[in-house]
Amino acid sequence: MIMTNQPPALSIVIPAYNEEAHIGATLETLFQSLEQSEIPTWEVIVSNDASDDRTVEIAETFPVRIVESGKRNIGGTRNVGAKHATGDYVLFVDADTLVPVETLNSLWKEMEKETVGGGARIEWSEPVSWKGKAPLMFWNTISPLFRAPAGSFLFARREIFEAIGGFNESLFAGEELDLAYRLKKHGPLRILKDPIKTSPRKLQQFSKREILSLYRRVLFSPRKMLGDRDQLD
């Protein structure tokens, strides 16, 4: 990274709640990719959402700024991190997500074009069965068509992100799609062809029946479900 007195080109915000199992690999991969990328300057902010494990201890071994959220809401925790961001763009990366250098270089090209925002294609970071591959294939098909970024990797011009009020903190899921809808009013969003790798832990944690039940409840009662953390298991 080239050190200057100017604000960084990119601020990376990582929301984290009890992520001791993943955040070390996420940060190690991220810094390796940043050092090899074309992005000239950056800052990394970990927004800690009241973790009671070793998340902060592990994060402190990397050159990051740690800010405290405690909102128990991922949109709110991202917003807390973004308030400390000073870059022209802000990139939100989940604490269980690995970002390759190729993806960062693709992001830099969009930043040079002053693209409003966007996301990236997704791959699983661990082997999964065909049942786990199918929904990801579906998402990677519709995401570019509808310019719908996933929350695991979402970027936006900071001035526009701030102008539209950031993430909607009344939502406990789907907040990234709500943000994308509002960003689109200010210009096109891009879904990068180069992918990121994210953990399939939710597929591993819950059964197929539980996941389908959740989707069904969200489909028939979206406002009630997405606005109530207790409904989202």
Coordinates of C-alpha atoms in Angstrom, one line a residue:
M1 CA 0.0 0.0 0.0
I2 CA 1.3 3.5 -0.9
M3 CA 1.1 5.7 2.2
T4 CA -0.2 9.2 1.5
N5 CA -1.9 12.0 3.4
Q6 CA -5.0 11.5 1.2
P7 CA -8.0 9.4 2.2
P8 CA -7.7 5.8 1.0
A9 CA -9.3 4.7 -2.3
L10 CA -11.1 1.9 -0.6
S11 CA -12.5 1.3 2.9
I12 CA -13.3 -2.4 3.7
V13 CA -15.8 -3.0 6.5
I14 CA -16.1 -6.5 8.0
P15 CA -19.1 -7.0 10.4
A16 CA -18.3 -9.7 13.0
Y17 CA -20.2 -11.5 15.7
N18 CA -18.4 -14.4 17.3
E19 CA -16.3 -15.2 14.2
E20 CA -13.2 -16.6 15.8
A21 CA -13.4 -19.7 13.5
H22 CA -13.3 -17.7 10.3
I23 CA -12.0 -14.1 10.7
G24 CA -8.3 -15.0 10.8
A25 CA -8.4 -16.7 7.4
T26 CA -10.6 -13.9 6.0
L27 CA -8.2 -11.2 7.1
E28 CA -5.1 -13.1 6.1
T29 CA -6.4 -13.7 2.6
L30 CA -7.7 -10.2 2.3
F31 CA -4.4 -8.5 3.2
Q32 CA -2.5 -10.9 0.9
S33 CA -4.8 -10.0 -2.0
L34 CA -4.7 -6.2 -1.2
E35 CA -0.9 -6.2 -1.3
Q36 CA -0.9 -7.9 -4.7
S37 CA -3.8 -5.9 -6.1
E38 CA -3.8 -2.7 -8.2
I39 CA -5.7 -0.8 -5.5
P40 CA -3.3 1.9 -4.4
T41 CA -4.5 2.7 -0.8
W42 CA -7.0 1.1 1.6
E43 CA -8.1 0.7 5.2
V44 CA -9.8 -2.2 6.9
I45 CA -12.4 -1.8 9.6
V46 CA -13.7 -4.6 11.7
S47 CA -17.1 -3.7 13.2
N48 CA -17.5 -5.9 16.3
D49 CA -21.1 -6.7 17.2
A50 CA -20.6 -7.6 20.9
S51 CA -18.6 -10.8 20.3
D52 CA -17.8 -12.8 23.4
D53 CA -15.3 -15.1 21.9
R54 CA -11.8 -14.5 20.5
T55 CA -12.9 -12.5 17.4
V56 CA -11.4 -9.2 18.6
E57 CA -8.2 -10.8 19.8
I58 CA -7.6 -12.5 16.5
A59 CA -8.5 -9.3 14.5
E60 CA -6.0 -7.3 16.5
T61 CA -3.2 -9.3 15.1
F62 CA -3.8 -7.6 11.7
P63 CA -3.5 -3.9 10.8
V64 CA -7.2 -3.2 11.2
R65 CA -9.2 -0.6 13.0
I66 CA -11.8 -2.2 15.4
V67 CA -15.0 -0.3 16.2
E68 CA -17.8 -1.4 18.5
S69 CA -21.4 -1.9 17.4
G70 CA -23.4 -4.1 19.7
K71 CA -26.5 -3.6 17.6
R72 CA -27.1 -7.3 17.0
N73 CA -28.2 -6.4 13.5
I74 CA -25.9 -7.0 10.6
G75 CA -27.1 -3.9 8.6
G76 CA -26.6 -1.7 11.7
T77 CA -23.2 -3.2 12.4
R78 CA -22.2 -2.5 8.8
N79 CA -23.4 1.1 9.2
V80 CA -21.3 1.5 12.3
G81 CA -18.2 0.4 10.4
A82 CA -19.1 2.7 7.4
K83 CA -19.4 5.7 9.7
H84 CA -15.6 5.3 10.3
A85 CA -14.8 4.8 6.7
T86 CA -12.9 7.5 4.8
G87 CA -12.4 5.9 1.4
D88 CA -14.0 6.9 -1.9
Y89 CA -15.6 3.5 -1.9
V90 CA -16.7 1.2 0.9
L91 CA -16.6 -2.5 0.5
F92 CA -18.5 -4.8 2.9
V93 CA -17.1 -8.3 3.3
D94 CA -18.5 -10.9 5.6
A95 CA -16.2 -12.4 8.2
D96 CA -16.3 -15.9 6.6
T97 CA -15.5 -14.7 3.1
L98 CA -12.2 -15.0 1.1
V99 CA -11.5 -12.3 -1.5
P100 CA -9.0 -13.2 -4.3
V101 CA -6.7 -10.6 -5.8
E102 CA -8.4 -11.0 -9.2
T103 CA -11.7 -9.9 -7.7
L104 CA -10.1 -6.9 -6.1
N105 CA -8.5 -5.9 -9.4
S106 CA -12.0 -6.2 -11.1
L107 CA -13.4 -4.0 -8.3
W108 CA -10.6 -1.4 -8.9
K109 CA -11.6 -1.2 -12.6
E110 CA -15.2 -0.4 -11.6
M111 CA -14.0 2.2 -9.1
E112 CA -12.0 3.9 -11.8
K113 CA -15.3 4.1 -13.8
E114 CA -17.0 5.6 -10.7
T115 CA -19.6 2.8 -10.8
V116 CA -22.3 3.3 -8.2
G117 CA -21.8 -0.1 -6.6
G118 CA -22.3 -3.8 -7.0
G119 CA -21.1 -7.3 -5.9
A120 CA -19.5 -10.4 -7.2
R121 CA -20.2 -14.0 -8.1
I122 CA -20.0 -16.5 -5.3
E123 CA -18.3 -19.8 -4.8
W124 CA -18.3 -22.0 -1.7
S125 CA -15.0 -22.1 0.2
E126 CA -15.5 -25.8 1.1
P127 CA -16.8 -28.8 -0.9
V128 CA -20.6 -29.2 -0.8
S129 CA -23.1 -31.7 -2.2
W130 CA -25.1 -31.1 -5.4
K131 CA -27.9 -29.9 -3.1
G132 CA -25.6 -27.1 -1.9
K133 CA -24.4 -26.3 -5.4
A134 CA -27.8 -25.9 -6.9
P135 CA -28.9 -22.8 -5.0
L136 CA -25.6 -21.1 -5.7
M137 CA -25.8 -21.8 -9.4
F138 CA -29.3 -20.3 -9.3
W139 CA -28.1 -17.2 -7.4
N140 CA -25.1 -16.7 -9.8
T141 CA -27.6 -16.8 -12.7
I142 CA -30.1 -14.2 -11.4
S143 CA -27.7 -11.9 -9.6
P144 CA -26.1 -10.4 -12.8
L145 CA -29.5 -10.2 -14.5
F146 CA -31.1 -8.2 -11.7
R147 CA -27.9 -6.5 -10.5
A148 CA -28.5 -8.0 -7.1
P149 CA -25.3 -8.2 -4.9
A150 CA -25.0 -10.6 -2.0
G151 CA -24.2 -9.2 1.4
S152 CA -20.9 -11.3 1.6
F153 CA -19.3 -8.9 -0.9
L154 CA -21.0 -5.6 -1.6
F155 CA -19.4 -2.3 -2.7
A156 CA -20.7 1.3 -3.1
R157 CA -19.5 4.8 -3.7
R158 CA -19.3 6.1 -0.1
E159 CA -21.0 9.5 -0.9
I160 CA -24.0 7.8 -2.4
F161 CA -24.1 5.1 0.4
E162 CA -24.3 7.9 2.9
A163 CA -26.8 10.0 0.9
I164 CA -29.3 7.2 0.9
G165 CA -28.9 6.4 4.6
G166 CA -26.9 3.2 4.4
F167 CA -28.5 -0.1 5.3
N168 CA -32.0 -0.3 6.6
E169 CA -31.6 -1.2 10.2
S170 CA -35.3 -2.3 10.6
L171 CA -34.4 -5.4 8.5
F172 CA -32.7 -8.5 9.9
A173 CA -32.3 -10.2 6.5
G174 CA -32.5 -9.0 2.9
E175 CA -30.9 -5.7 3.8
E176 CA -28.4 -6.0 1.0
L177 CA -31.2 -6.2 -1.6
D178 CA -33.0 -3.3 -0.1
L179 CA -29.7 -1.3 -0.3
A180 CA -29.1 -2.3 -3.9
Y181 CA -32.6 -1.2 -4.9
R182 CA -31.9 2.3 -3.5
L183 CA -28.4 2.4 -5.0
K184 CA -29.8 1.6 -8.5
K185 CA -31.7 4.9 -8.5
H186 CA -28.3 6.7 -8.7
G187 CA -26.7 4.6 -11.5
P188 CA -25.9 1.1 -12.6
L189 CA -24.7 -1.7 -10.4
R190 CA -22.1 -4.3 -11.5
I191 CA -21.7 -7.9 -10.5
L192 CA -18.1 -8.8 -11.0
K193 CA -17.4 -11.9 -13.0
D194 CA -14.4 -12.8 -10.7
P195 CA -15.9 -14.6 -7.7
I196 CA -15.4 -14.5 -3.9
K197 CA -15.4 -17.6 -1.8
T198 CA -17.8 -17.8 1.2
S199 CA -18.5 -20.4 3.8
P200 CA -21.4 -22.8 3.3
R201 CA -21.9 -23.0 7.1
K202 CA -25.6 -22.2 7.0
L203 CA -26.2 -25.1 4.7
Q204 CA -24.3 -27.3 7.1
Q205 CA -25.9 -25.9 10.2
F206 CA -29.6 -26.3 9.1
S207 CA -31.4 -29.1 7.4
K208 CA -33.0 -28.8 4.0
R209 CA -36.4 -28.9 5.6
E210 CA -35.5 -26.0 8.0
I211 CA -34.2 -23.9 5.1
L212 CA -37.2 -24.5 2.9
S213 CA -39.5 -23.7 5.8
L214 CA -37.7 -20.4 6.3
Y215 CA -37.9 -19.5 2.6
R216 CA -41.7 -20.4 2.6
R217 CA -42.4 -18.1 5.6
V218 CA -40.4 -15.3 4.1
L219 CA -42.3 -15.6 0.8
F220 CA -45.7 -15.4 2.4
S221 CA -44.9 -12.9 5.1
P222 CA -41.8 -10.9 4.1
R223 CA -42.4 -7.8 6.2
K224 CA -43.1 -9.8 9.3
M225 CA -40.2 -12.2 8.8
L226 CA -37.4 -9.8 7.6
G227 CA -38.2 -7.3 10.3
D228 CA -38.2 -9.7 13.2
R229 CA -34.9 -11.3 14.3
D230 CA -36.7 -13.9 16.4
Q231 CA -38.4 -15.2 13.3
L232 CA -35.1 -15.8 11.4
D233 CA -33.6 -18.6 13.6

